[in-house]
Amino acid sequence: MASAASAMFSRGIGNSSSKENSMRGLVSFIADLRNARARELEEKRINKELANIRNKFKQGNLTGYDKKKYVCKLLYIYILGWNVDFGHLEAVNLISANKYSEKQIGYLAVTLFLHESHELLHLVVNSIRKDLADHNELNNCLALHAIANVGSKEMGEALCADVHRLLISPTSKPFVKKKAALTMLRLYRKVPSIVQPEWNERIIAIMDDPDMGVALSVTSLVMALAQDDPETYKGAYTKAAVRLRKIVVDHEYMGDYVYYKVPCPWLQVKLLRLMQYFSPSEDSHVRQLMRDSLQAVLDNAMEMPKNVQQNNAQNAVLFEAINLIIHLDTEHDLMVQISSKLGKFIGSRETNVRYLGLEAMTHLAVRAETLDPIKKHQDIIIASLRDRDITVRRQGLDLLYSMCDNTNSEKIVHELLKYLQTADYAIREEMVLKIAILTEKYATDVKWYVDISMRLIAMAGDHVSDEVWQRIIQIVTNNDELQIYAAQMTLKYCQQEHCHETLVKIGSYILGEFGHLIADSKGCSPIEQFMALQGKFNSCSPNTRAMILSAFVKFVNLFPEIKSQLLQAFKTYSHSLDSELQQRACEYLTMATMPTDDLLRTVLDEMPPFPERASALISRLDKKQNAIGDKRTWSVTGKDGLPGLDRSATLKQNFSGSGPAATATINGAIANGAAAATNGRNGTYTNGGAVKSPTEELAGLDLSTGSSMPNLASALHLSPDWEQGYNRLLLAPSGILYEDPQVQVGLRSEYRADVGCLILYFTNKSTAPIQSFTTTLDNRAGEQLKTDVKSIPDTTVHPGSQSQQMIMFEARGVFSLPPTIRISYIAGSLQALTLQLPVLLNKYMESATLSSDDFFKRWKQIGGAPREAQRIFQGHDVSYDHTRRVLEGLKWGVLDGVDPNPRNFVSATVLHTGAGKFGCLLRLEPNAENKMYRLTIRATDDAVPPILMKAMEERLTQPWPQ
């Protein structure tokens, strides 16, 4: 009874389960029927609606409202996934409507219906241009949206000038400028050539716009432009420093742009990032602006807000500030502060904070002179390799790579190898590259290098790129100390039952080249080497088989005792279906069976060392690091340019020529399977040296065809009427340098020894304020004249008010070219001046007093050429008073009663430079009857007389400046 009941119970359960499954299947079937029915009904409804709309459009008597209504229906149908090609032209026509609501739907439809290669797109260009030129801002915005969303190369080239006009127009509303800037950014990313280099000044000037939204949008545009052409857009550096200080120190911002108590965080981040695209400024004033701003950001970060949004915004600004501090690399006090902060961040509970902390610490490791502050957190960094987030794990890998040196290399390499076994497949190839580079770079022991390299390939052979195993072969070939141990280890791996194919490639090459060095060792006899490679033949790819055959022909030359086995192998594979293997086997068999072995010995000559070349591993790693869109000023491989760092004396000799900087891509030298043919004693491959690719051969040539933006601050672009004020101030310490109806530029100067101070005064003479007032200095004298901007003028100069700028000029040597300055500002449109500053070598002279005997004694001591310059030239006014004024204006000390002829002038002066003091003597002989001068200048340095002669001649041949 019990058994029967149990059986019935079991059958009951089975029946119940079967009924449930049947019910589920029935429900699913009914649902499918309903979905199919719904799709069928939808298709009927759509077809009916499309037929109705098509008929309405064919009738041609629709009002604007009806056109808009039917295009809206087509939009909805298109979004559902149905084809509405017949409505494309109607949408294009709707763009030309006068009503905003109709035009809006037309633009919306065009941006959805048409792609950048659509044949109808050229029909909308004229309509878009018309809307860009419209005085209605809403129409401007619709046109800008269309360009940004659909803009093709042709549309961008046709309309970029109109977009630029809206961006710089003083009548454009802020929201139009914002959209114009972002549209320009979209077009630039699509077609970089459409942004003209001459637009740079005007675009940079908009960074001073009082509207934060406009400044943010334009800064985004400038960031993209500056990454590709930092020289043209270097003026943005100072703009960014000034604007940042106004926000974080002076608190000049609109209340609408405060996000959870953080003012303009997006603009702050972009300004901080923008300054990292340029080399740090040497101007003390700009450095102070940045120092104040960065200190304020660090002080603000001392507060630990509980609000998540405030915390995120604050951290975004903070980490970008940290990256800028590291980039500057000279702010010691700020560096100390961030070192302690980063240690806390990498141990944070928040994933984003940990990631940003590791990234900033990686930047610090690349740029810092000492790694001691980072090594304190080594255990935490190693633990980050097992973080739950892959981005944190990847960043931890970058940091470990960057912080590695000779003191911690073994521990880091072993930790990376340990982690490699469980690492994500997405980062294994990058890990293999970094482990290989670190192993080579910090190897202090021959066995350690070989053991780690072989273990690396055995563990992650599928992720080992060709560059890695080729590099190992190159190092072994170039270093005698490695060859015996490397041959023993490769044979050991090849004798194992499971051996990765990459190790077989290495074994084929190394045993073929250096197998004879270990032939007398136990377990390394020729027949054992042959059997090890022969056992892996059938399981390898054709490329590897080709390398094994090449190793066998080397054995024929080296090991005659196993020649019969080798010949049998060649005979066997001479019937291979693979044409490459068949040809190799046949050729090798023919060579091995010749009556004499002269040809065999000649062909198999000794393998030469590989030539030195930049590391293929580091080049490959650089490509992976630079795959990101942002062109940063640093990379993880930034310290890898130094060869042989931190190596012991033994391996410095053994690894000579094989450091990271001397690394060579093996290319075809280590045979790429079927492409490799042999010709060496130990089977050297035909292209045994590293062969340059066509790209590498042309690496030294400048193949660029584009022209860079001219330096508008240079003397080539001096403004009209610049000379009058310049000539006047060559002879006077202060006065008016330039003046026009809008601005007046005054100058006051003072020189002490080799240092000069110029203060420029800018006065707004107009009745309207001047915006975005900017000055750019161009120092043509190079290292001989050091400039330091101590202050910059205000960006806004109100009517009748004045702004000033102080610049220090230090004469470090003898220079001949005066600096120039570019002054640009917005007064309705962009206005610009380029003026030459009266900073000549004469300004650094100090008049001296000598007696007659001392003067002529020193005159004779200096002697003639090359320390003498003499010219005879026509003078403008050879009168005594005019000549004396010129001499004294150019800082020559006139010595009265020294020359026997009272009409002649003799002068003495001392020139002060950072390279030393130079005595200068002058003798000027005027001829009043013929209005001629004979001028002789001697100096203790032969570079000085020609420069002083040129300045004197220019002044004496012209009237006194008024």
mmCIF file of N, CA, C and O in Angstrom, residues 269-305:
data_model
loop_
_atom_site.group_PDB
_atom_site.id
_atom_site.type_symbol
_atom_site.label_atom_id
_atom_site.label_comp_id
_atom_site.label_asym_id
_atom_site.label_seq_id
_atom_site.Cartn_x
_atom_site.Cartn_y
_atom_site.Cartn_z
ATOM 1 N N VAL A 269 37.784 73.291 -14.080
ATOM 2 C CA VAL A 269 38.452 72.086 -14.557
ATOM 3 C C VAL A 269 39.052 72.304 -15.937
ATOM 4 O O VAL A 269 40.191 71.915 -16.217
ATOM 5 N N LYS A 270 38.317 72.950 -16.822
ATOM 6 C CA LYS A 270 38.812 73.169 -18.185
ATOM 7 C C LYS A 270 39.989 74.138 -18.199
ATOM 8 O O LYS A 270 40.943 73.955 -18.970
ATOM 9 N N LEU A 271 39.941 75.171 -17.367
ATOM 10 C CA LEU A 271 41.059 76.111 -17.312
ATOM 11 C C LEU A 271 42.315 75.430 -16.778
ATOM 12 O O LEU A 271 43.418 75.646 -17.287
ATOM 13 N N LEU A 272 42.147 74.612 -15.748
ATOM 14 C CA LEU A 272 43.289 73.889 -15.187
ATOM 15 C C LEU A 272 43.860 72.904 -16.202
ATOM 16 O O LEU A 272 45.082 72.754 -16.315
ATOM 17 N N ARG A 273 42.999 72.235 -16.941
ATOM 18 C CA ARG A 273 43.475 71.286 -17.940
ATOM 19 C C ARG A 273 44.133 72.013 -19.115
ATOM 20 O O ARG A 273 45.144 71.559 -19.655
ATOM 21 N N LEU A 274 43.572 73.145 -19.511
ATOM 22 C CA LEU A 274 44.126 73.894 -20.640
ATOM 23 C C LEU A 274 45.578 74.288 -20.379
ATOM 24 O O LEU A 274 46.422 74.210 -21.272
ATOM 25 N N MET A 275 45.889 74.700 -19.151
ATOM 26 C CA MET A 275 47.252 75.138 -18.849
ATOM 27 C C MET A 275 48.251 73.986 -18.864
ATOM 28 O O MET A 275 49.456 74.221 -18.912
ATOM 29 N N GLN A 276 47.769 72.754 -18.849
ATOM 30 C CA GLN A 276 48.676 71.609 -18.897
ATOM 31 C C GLN A 276 49.115 71.278 -20.316
ATOM 32 O O GLN A 276 49.994 70.449 -20.515
ATOM 33 N N TYR A 277 48.501 71.917 -21.304
ATOM 34 C CA TYR A 277 48.881 71.666 -22.695
ATOM 35 C C TYR A 277 50.073 72.517 -23.128
ATOM 36 O O TYR A 277 50.555 72.374 -24.248
ATOM 37 N N PHE A 278 50.532 73.406 -22.258
ATOM 38 C CA PHE A 278 51.642 74.297 -22.600
ATOM 39 C C PHE A 278 52.798 74.084 -21.625
ATOM 40 O O PHE A 278 52.602 73.611 -20.507
ATOM 41 N N SER A 279 53.979 74.454 -22.053
ATOM 42 C CA SER A 279 55.117 74.443 -21.144
ATOM 43 C C SER A 279 54.896 75.494 -20.055
ATOM 44 O O SER A 279 54.328 76.556 -20.334
ATOM 45 N N PRO A 280 55.315 75.218 -18.828
ATOM 46 C CA PRO A 280 55.092 76.190 -17.736
ATOM 47 C C PRO A 280 55.676 77.559 -18.064
ATOM 48 O O PRO A 280 56.773 77.663 -18.604
ATOM 49 N N SER A 281 54.923 78.583 -17.735
ATOM 50 C CA SER A 281 55.368 79.953 -18.008
ATOM 51 C C SER A 281 56.543 80.327 -17.112
ATOM 52 O O SER A 281 56.621 79.905 -15.952
ATOM 53 N N GLU A 282 57.454 81.121 -17.655
ATOM 54 C CA GLU A 282 58.585 81.609 -16.873
ATOM 55 C C GLU A 282 58.332 83.001 -16.308
ATOM 56 O O GLU A 282 59.163 83.528 -15.571
ATOM 57 N N ASP A 283 57.197 83.613 -16.646
ATOM 58 C CA ASP A 283 56.875 84.940 -16.137
ATOM 59 C C ASP A 283 56.459 84.835 -14.669
ATOM 60 O O ASP A 283 55.542 84.084 -14.324
ATOM 61 N N SER A 284 57.117 85.612 -13.822
ATOM 62 C CA SER A 284 56.857 85.513 -12.384
ATOM 63 C C SER A 284 55.430 85.904 -12.037
ATOM 64 O O SER A 284 54.826 85.334 -11.114
ATOM 65 N N HIS A 285 54.851 86.856 -12.764
ATOM 66 C CA HIS A 285 53.489 87.285 -12.442
ATOM 67 C C HIS A 285 52.487 86.174 -12.758
ATOM 68 O O HIS A 285 51.585 85.892 -11.944
ATOM 69 N N VAL A 286 52.641 85.547 -13.910
ATOM 70 C CA VAL A 286 51.730 84.456 -14.271
ATOM 71 C C VAL A 286 51.894 83.297 -13.300
ATOM 72 O O VAL A 286 50.906 82.681 -12.868
ATOM 73 N N ARG A 287 53.126 83.001 -12.912
ATOM 74 C CA ARG A 287 53.342 81.923 -11.941
ATOM 75 C C ARG A 287 52.686 82.244 -10.602
ATOM 76 O O ARG A 287 52.137 81.365 -9.937
ATOM 77 N N GLN A 288 52.729 83.514 -10.223
ATOM 78 C CA GLN A 288 52.101 83.899 -8.955
ATOM 79 C C GLN A 288 50.586 83.790 -9.046
ATOM 80 O O GLN A 288 49.933 83.367 -8.084
ATOM 81 N N LEU A 289 50.031 84.169 -10.189
ATOM 82 C CA LEU A 289 48.586 84.012 -10.379
ATOM 83 C C LEU A 289 48.183 82.551 -10.203
ATOM 84 O O LEU A 289 47.200 82.237 -9.505
ATOM 85 N N MET A 290 48.939 81.658 -10.830
ATOM 86 C CA MET A 290 48.621 80.244 -10.733
ATOM 87 C C MET A 290 48.842 79.717 -9.321
ATOM 88 O O MET A 290 48.054 78.907 -8.808
ATOM 89 N N ARG A 291 49.899 80.188 -8.676
ATOM 90 C CA ARG A 291 50.186 79.742 -7.319
ATOM 91 C C ARG A 291 49.057 80.125 -6.366
ATOM 92 O O ARG A 291 48.623 79.311 -5.535
ATOM 93 N N ASP A 292 48.559 81.359 -6.486
ATOM 94 C CA ASP A 292 47.449 81.801 -5.630
ATOM 95 C C ASP A 292 46.195 80.967 -5.880
ATOM 96 O O ASP A 292 45.509 80.562 -4.934
ATOM 97 N N SER A 293 45.913 80.713 -7.139
ATOM 98 C CA SER A 293 44.708 79.954 -7.477
ATOM 99 C C SER A 293 44.801 78.516 -6.977
ATOM 100 O O SER A 293 43.847 77.977 -6.392
ATOM 101 N N LEU A 294 45.955 77.888 -7.193
ATOM 102 C CA LEU A 294 46.115 76.498 -6.775
ATOM 103 C C LEU A 294 46.069 76.354 -5.258
ATOM 104 O O LEU A 294 45.494 75.394 -4.733
ATOM 105 N N GLN A 295 46.663 77.313 -4.565
ATOM 106 C CA GLN A 295 46.609 77.270 -3.098
ATOM 107 C C GLN A 295 45.174 77.422 -2.612
ATOM 108 O O GLN A 295 44.750 76.744 -1.663
ATOM 109 N N ALA A 296 44.410 78.292 -3.266
ATOM 110 C CA ALA A 296 43.004 78.467 -2.889
ATOM 111 C C ALA A 296 42.208 77.187 -3.128
ATOM 112 O O ALA A 296 41.352 76.811 -2.306
ATOM 113 N N VAL A 297 42.494 76.479 -4.236
ATOM 114 C CA VAL A 297 41.800 75.211 -4.502
ATOM 115 C C VAL A 297 42.135 74.182 -3.432
ATOM 116 O O VAL A 297 41.256 73.468 -2.925
ATOM 117 N N LEU A 298 43.412 74.108 -3.039
ATOM 118 C CA LEU A 298 43.802 73.150 -1.998
ATOM 119 C C LEU A 298 43.174 73.508 -0.657
ATOM 120 O O LEU A 298 42.755 72.627 0.104
ATOM 121 N N ASP A 299 43.098 74.799 -0.360
ATOM 122 C CA ASP A 299 42.473 75.216 0.901
ATOM 123 C C ASP A 299 40.986 74.877 0.918
ATOM 124 O O ASP A 299 40.454 74.430 1.946
ATOM 125 N N ASN A 300 40.323 75.085 -0.195
ATOM 126 C CA ASN A 300 38.892 74.763 -0.265
ATOM 127 C C ASN A 300 38.648 73.273 -0.095
ATOM 128 O O ASN A 300 37.603 72.860 0.412
ATOM 129 N N ALA A 301 39.630 72.457 -0.529
ATOM 130 C CA ALA A 301 39.465 71.010 -0.432
ATOM 131 C C ALA A 301 39.671 70.484 0.982
ATOM 132 O O ALA A 301 39.438 69.293 1.231
ATOM 133 N N MET A 302 40.106 71.350 1.904
ATOM 134 C CA MET A 302 40.277 70.913 3.289
ATOM 135 C C MET A 302 38.938 70.550 3.917
ATOM 136 O O MET A 302 38.866 69.700 4.809
ATOM 137 N N GLU A 303 37.869 71.192 3.458
ATOM 138 C CA GLU A 303 36.545 70.871 3.968
ATOM 139 C C GLU A 303 36.090 69.544 3.369
ATOM 140 O O GLU A 303 36.287 69.279 2.197
ATOM 141 N N MET A 304 35.473 68.726 4.152
ATOM 142 C CA MET A 304 34.966 67.434 3.699
ATOM 143 C C MET A 304 33.449 67.490 3.652
ATOM 144 O O MET A 304 32.761 67.207 4.650
ATOM 145 N N PRO A 305 32.879 67.912 2.540
ATOM 146 C CA PRO A 305 31.417 68.056 2.462
ATOM 147 C C PRO A 305 30.720 66.702 2.520
ATOM 148 O O PRO A 305 31.225 65.700 2.029
#
